[in-house]
Coordinates of N, CA and C in Angstrom, one line a residue:
M22 N 0.8 -1.2 0.0 CA 0.0 0.0 0.0 C 0.9 1.3 0.0
H23 N 1.9 1.2 0.8 CA 2.8 2.4 0.8 C 3.5 2.7 -0.5
Y24 N 3.8 1.6 -1.3 CA 4.4 1.8 -2.6 C 3.4 2.4 -3.6
A25 N 2.2 2.1 -3.5 CA 1.1 2.6 -4.4 C 0.9 4.1 -4.1
I26 N 1.0 4.5 -2.9 CA 0.8 5.9 -2.6 C 2.0 6.7 -3.1
V27 N 3.2 6.2 -2.9 CA 4.4 6.9 -3.4 C 4.4 7.0 -4.9
L28 N 3.9 5.9 -5.6 CA 3.8 5.9 -7.1 C 2.8 7.0 -7.5
I29 N 1.7 7.0 -6.9 CA 0.7 8.0 -7.3 C 1.2 9.4 -7.1
V30 N 1.9 9.7 -6.0 CA 2.5 11.0 -5.7 C 3.5 11.4 -6.8
L31 N 4.4 10.4 -7.1 CA 5.4 10.7 -8.1 C 4.9 11.0 -9.5
V32 N 3.8 10.2 -9.8 CA 3.2 10.4 -11.2 C 2.5 11.7 -11.2
S33 N 1.9 12.2 -10.1 CA 1.1 13.4 -10.2 C 1.9 14.7 -10.0
I34 N 3.1 14.6 -9.6 CA 3.9 15.8 -9.4 C 4.0 16.7 -10.7
P35 N 4.4 16.1 -11.8 CA 4.5 17.0 -13.0 C 3.2 17.7 -13.4
F36 N 2.0 17.0 -13.1 CA 0.8 17.7 -13.5 C 0.4 18.7 -12.4
A37 N 0.8 18.6 -11.2 CA 0.5 19.5 -10.2 C 1.2 20.8 -10.4
F38 N 2.4 20.8 -11.0 CA 3.2 22.0 -11.2 C 3.1 22.5 -12.6
G39 N 2.2 22.1 -13.4 CA 2.0 22.7 -14.7 C 3.0 22.2 -15.7
C40 N 3.5 21.0 -15.6 CA 4.5 20.6 -16.5 C 3.9 19.9 -17.7
N41 N 2.6 19.8 -17.8 CA 2.0 19.2 -19.0 C 1.7 20.2 -20.0
R42 N 2.7 20.7 -20.7 CA 2.6 21.7 -21.7 C 1.9 21.2 -22.9
D43 N 1.7 22.0 -23.9 CA 1.0 21.7 -25.1 C 1.6 20.4 -25.7
K44 N 0.7 19.4 -25.9 CA 1.1 18.1 -26.3 C 1.4 18.0 -27.8
R45 N 1.3 19.1 -28.6 CA 1.5 19.0 -30.0 C 3.0 18.8 -30.2
S46 N 3.3 18.0 -31.3 CA 4.7 17.9 -31.6 C 5.2 19.1 -32.4
V47 N 6.4 19.5 -32.2 CA 6.9 20.7 -32.8 C 7.5 20.3 -34.2
P48 N 7.1 20.9 -35.2 CA 7.7 20.6 -36.6 C 9.2 20.9 -36.6
A49 N 9.8 20.2 -37.5 CA 11.3 20.4 -37.6 C 11.6 21.8 -38.1
Y50 N 12.7 22.3 -37.7 CA 13.2 23.6 -38.2 C 14.7 23.7 -38.0
D51 N 15.3 24.6 -38.8 CA 16.7 24.9 -38.7 C 16.9 26.3 -38.0
L52 N 17.5 26.3 -36.8 CA 17.8 27.5 -36.1 C 19.1 28.1 -36.6
V53 N 19.0 29.3 -37.2 CA 20.1 29.9 -37.9 C 21.2 30.2 -36.9
E54 N 20.9 30.7 -35.7 CA 21.8 31.0 -34.6 C 21.3 30.5 -33.3
G55 N 22.1 30.5 -32.3 CA 21.6 30.1 -31.0 C 20.4 30.8 -30.5
P56 N 19.6 30.1 -29.6 CA 18.4 30.8 -29.1 C 18.7 32.0 -28.3
P57 N 18.0 33.1 -28.4 CA 18.2 34.3 -27.6 C 17.9 34.1 -26.2
S58 N 18.5 34.9 -25.3 CA 18.1 34.8 -23.9 C 17.1 35.9 -23.6
N59 N 16.3 35.7 -22.6 CA 15.3 36.7 -22.1 C 14.3 37.1 -23.1
W60 N 13.9 36.3 -24.1 CA 12.9 36.5 -25.0 C 11.6 35.9 -24.5
A61 N 10.4 36.4 -24.9 CA 9.2 35.8 -24.4 C 8.9 34.4 -25.0
M62 N 9.3 34.2 -26.2 CA 9.0 33.0 -26.9 C 10.3 32.2 -27.1
S63 N 10.1 30.9 -27.1 CA 11.3 30.0 -27.5 C 11.2 29.7 -29.0
P64 N 12.2 29.2 -29.6 CA 12.2 28.8 -31.0 C 11.0 27.8 -31.3
D65 N 10.8 26.9 -30.3 CA 9.6 26.0 -30.5 C 8.3 26.7 -30.5
D66 N 8.1 27.7 -29.6 CA 6.9 28.5 -29.6 C 6.7 29.2 -30.9
A67 N 7.8 29.8 -31.4 CA 7.7 30.6 -32.7 C 7.3 29.7 -33.8
V68 N 7.9 28.5 -33.9 CA 7.5 27.6 -35.0 C 6.1 27.1 -34.9
L69 N 5.6 26.9 -33.7 CA 4.2 26.5 -33.5 C 3.3 27.6 -33.8
A70 N 3.6 28.8 -33.5 CA 2.8 30.0 -33.9 C 2.8 30.1 -35.4
A71 N 3.9 29.9 -36.1 CA 4.0 30.0 -37.5 C 3.1 28.9 -38.2
T72 N 3.2 27.7 -37.6 CA 2.4 26.6 -38.1 C 0.9 26.9 -38.0
D73 N 0.5 27.4 -36.8 CA -0.9 27.7 -36.6 C -1.3 28.8 -37.6
Y74 N -0.5 29.8 -37.9 CA -0.8 30.8 -38.8 C -1.1 30.2 -40.2
C75 N -0.2 29.3 -40.6 CA -0.2 28.7 -41.9 C -1.5 27.8 -42.1
V76 N -1.8 27.1 -41.0 CA -3.0 26.2 -41.1 C -4.2 27.1 -41.2
H77 N -4.3 28.2 -40.4 CA -5.4 29.1 -40.4 C -5.6 29.7 -41.7
D78 N -4.5 30.1 -42.4 CA -4.6 30.8 -43.7 C -4.6 29.9 -44.9
G79 N -4.6 28.6 -44.6 CA -4.7 27.6 -45.7 C -3.4 27.5 -46.5
I80 N -2.2 27.7 -45.9 CA -0.9 27.6 -46.5 C -0.5 26.1 -46.4
D81 N -0.2 25.4 -47.5 CA 0.2 24.0 -47.5 C 1.7 24.0 -47.2
L82 N 2.1 23.6 -46.0 CA 3.5 23.5 -45.7 C 4.2 22.3 -46.3
S83 N 3.4 21.3 -46.8 CA 4.1 20.1 -47.3 C 4.8 20.4 -48.6
V84 N 4.6 21.5 -49.3 CA 5.3 21.9 -50.5 C 6.4 22.8 -50.2
H85 N 6.8 23.0 -49.0 CA 7.9 23.8 -48.6 C 8.9 23.0 -47.8
S86 N 10.2 23.4 -47.9 CA 11.3 22.7 -47.2 C 11.2 23.1 -45.7
T87 N 12.1 22.5 -44.9 CA 12.2 22.8 -43.5 C 12.4 24.3 -43.3
P88 N 11.6 24.9 -42.4 CA 11.8 26.4 -42.3 C 13.1 26.7 -41.5
R89 N 13.6 27.9 -41.9 CA 14.8 28.4 -41.2 C 14.3 29.5 -40.2
I90 N 14.8 29.5 -39.0 CA 14.3 30.5 -38.0 C 15.5 31.3 -37.5
S91 N 15.3 32.6 -37.5 CA 16.3 33.5 -36.9 C 15.5 34.5 -36.0
C92 N 16.2 35.3 -35.3 CA 15.5 36.4 -34.5 C 16.3 37.7 -34.6
D93 N 15.6 38.8 -34.5 CA 16.3 40.1 -34.6 C 15.4 41.1 -34.0
S94 N 16.0 42.3 -33.8 CA 15.2 43.4 -33.2 C 15.1 44.5 -34.3
L95 N 13.9 45.1 -34.3 CA 13.6 46.2 -35.3 C 12.8 47.2 -34.6
D96 N 13.4 48.5 -34.6 CA 12.7 49.6 -34.0 C 12.4 49.3 -32.5
G97 N 13.3 48.6 -31.8 CA 13.0 48.3 -30.4 C 12.1 47.1 -30.1
E98 N 11.6 46.5 -31.2 CA 10.8 45.3 -31.0 C 11.5 44.1 -31.4
R99 N 11.2 42.9 -30.8 CA 11.9 41.7 -31.1 C 11.0 40.9 -32.0
F100 N 11.6 40.3 -33.0 CA 10.9 39.5 -34.0 C 11.6 38.1 -34.3
W101 N 10.7 37.1 -34.4 CA 11.2 35.8 -35.0 C 10.9 35.9 -36.5
C102 N 11.9 35.5 -37.3 CA 11.7 35.4 -38.7 C 11.8 34.0 -39.1
I103 N 10.7 33.5 -39.7 CA 10.6 32.1 -40.2 C 10.5 32.1 -41.7
L104 N 11.5 31.5 -42.3 CA 11.6 31.5 -43.8 C 11.2 30.1 -44.3
Y105 N 10.2 30.1 -45.2 CA 9.8 28.8 -45.9 C 10.2 28.9 -47.3
D106 N 11.0 28.0 -47.8 CA 11.4 27.9 -49.2 C 10.5 26.8 -49.9
G107 N 10.0 27.1 -51.1 CA 9.3 26.1 -51.8 C 10.2 25.1 -52.4
F108 N 9.7 23.9 -52.7 CA 10.6 22.8 -53.3 C 10.8 23.1 -54.8
S109 N 9.8 23.8 -55.4 CA 9.9 24.0 -56.9 C 11.0 25.1 -57.3
R110 N 11.3 26.0 -56.3 CA 12.3 27.1 -56.6 C 11.9 28.0 -57.7
I111 N 10.6 28.1 -58.0 CA 10.2 29.1 -59.0 C 10.0 30.4 -58.3
P112 N 10.1 31.5 -59.0 CA 10.0 32.8 -58.3 C 8.6 32.9 -57.5
G113 N 8.7 33.4 -56.3 CA 7.5 33.6 -55.5 C 7.1 32.3 -54.7
D114 N 7.9 31.3 -54.8 CA 7.6 30.0 -54.2 C 8.2 30.0 -52.8
H115 N 8.3 31.1 -52.1 CA 8.8 31.2 -50.7 C 8.1 32.3 -50.0
F116 N 8.1 32.3 -48.7 CA 7.6 33.4 -48.0 C 8.2 33.4 -46.6
M117 N 8.1 34.5 -45.9 CA 8.6 34.7 -44.6 C 7.5 35.2 -43.6
L118 N 7.5 34.6 -42.4 CA 6.6 35.1 -41.4 C 7.5 35.8 -40.3
M119 N 7.0 37.0 -40.0 CA 7.7 37.8 -38.9 C 6.7 37.7 -37.7
I120 N 7.2 37.2 -36.6 CA 6.3 37.0 -35.4 C 6.9 37.9 -34.3
N121 N 6.0 38.9 -33.8 CA 6.4 39.7 -32.7 C 6.6 38.9 -31.5
D122 N 7.8 39.0 -30.8 CA 8.1 38.2 -29.7 C 7.2 38.5 -28.5
E123 N 6.8 39.7 -28.3 CA 6.0 40.1 -27.2 C 4.5 39.8 -27.4
T124 N 4.0 40.2 -28.6 CA 2.5 40.1 -28.8 C 2.1 38.9 -29.5
G125 N 3.0 38.2 -30.2 CA 2.6 37.0 -31.0 C 2.0 37.4 -32.4
D126 N 1.9 38.7 -32.7 CA 1.3 39.1 -34.0 C 2.2 38.6 -35.1
V127 N 1.5 38.1 -36.2 CA 2.3 37.5 -37.3 C 2.0 38.3 -38.5
E128 N 3.1 38.6 -39.3 CA 3.0 39.3 -40.5 C 3.6 38.4 -41.6
C129 N 2.9 38.2 -42.7 CA 3.4 37.3 -43.8 C 4.0 38.2 -44.9
I130 N 5.2 37.9 -45.3 CA 5.9 38.6 -46.4 C 6.0 37.6 -47.5
A131 N 5.3 37.9 -48.6 CA 5.3 37.0 -49.7 C 6.6 37.1 -50.5
G132 N 7.0 36.0 -51.1 CA 8.2 35.9 -51.9 C 7.9 36.6 -53.3
E133 N 8.9 37.0 -53.9 CA 8.7 37.7 -55.2 C 9.5 36.9 -56.3

């Protein structure tokens, strides 16, 4: 009986402290440089936000290669830049998503 109680306590600890994060798997990506420190989002959070945006807007990611992720500051704001290249390599077959690190707002910049 004592072992059963210990087992139940050990199994429930991660759930009690909020360790059961989003169960979605994170799509593969290439991180151009090391992850920044003290940013609101992690690279995984950024790629999940980008994937959600693409699904919501009907963008088929299966026709694009593994995205490349970088981060930068612009006018005092921090942005994640996620670049998707198309497999066909025809002009315009790529796009970039800029995700505001603080607000999570996404801007899509179409390829030319």
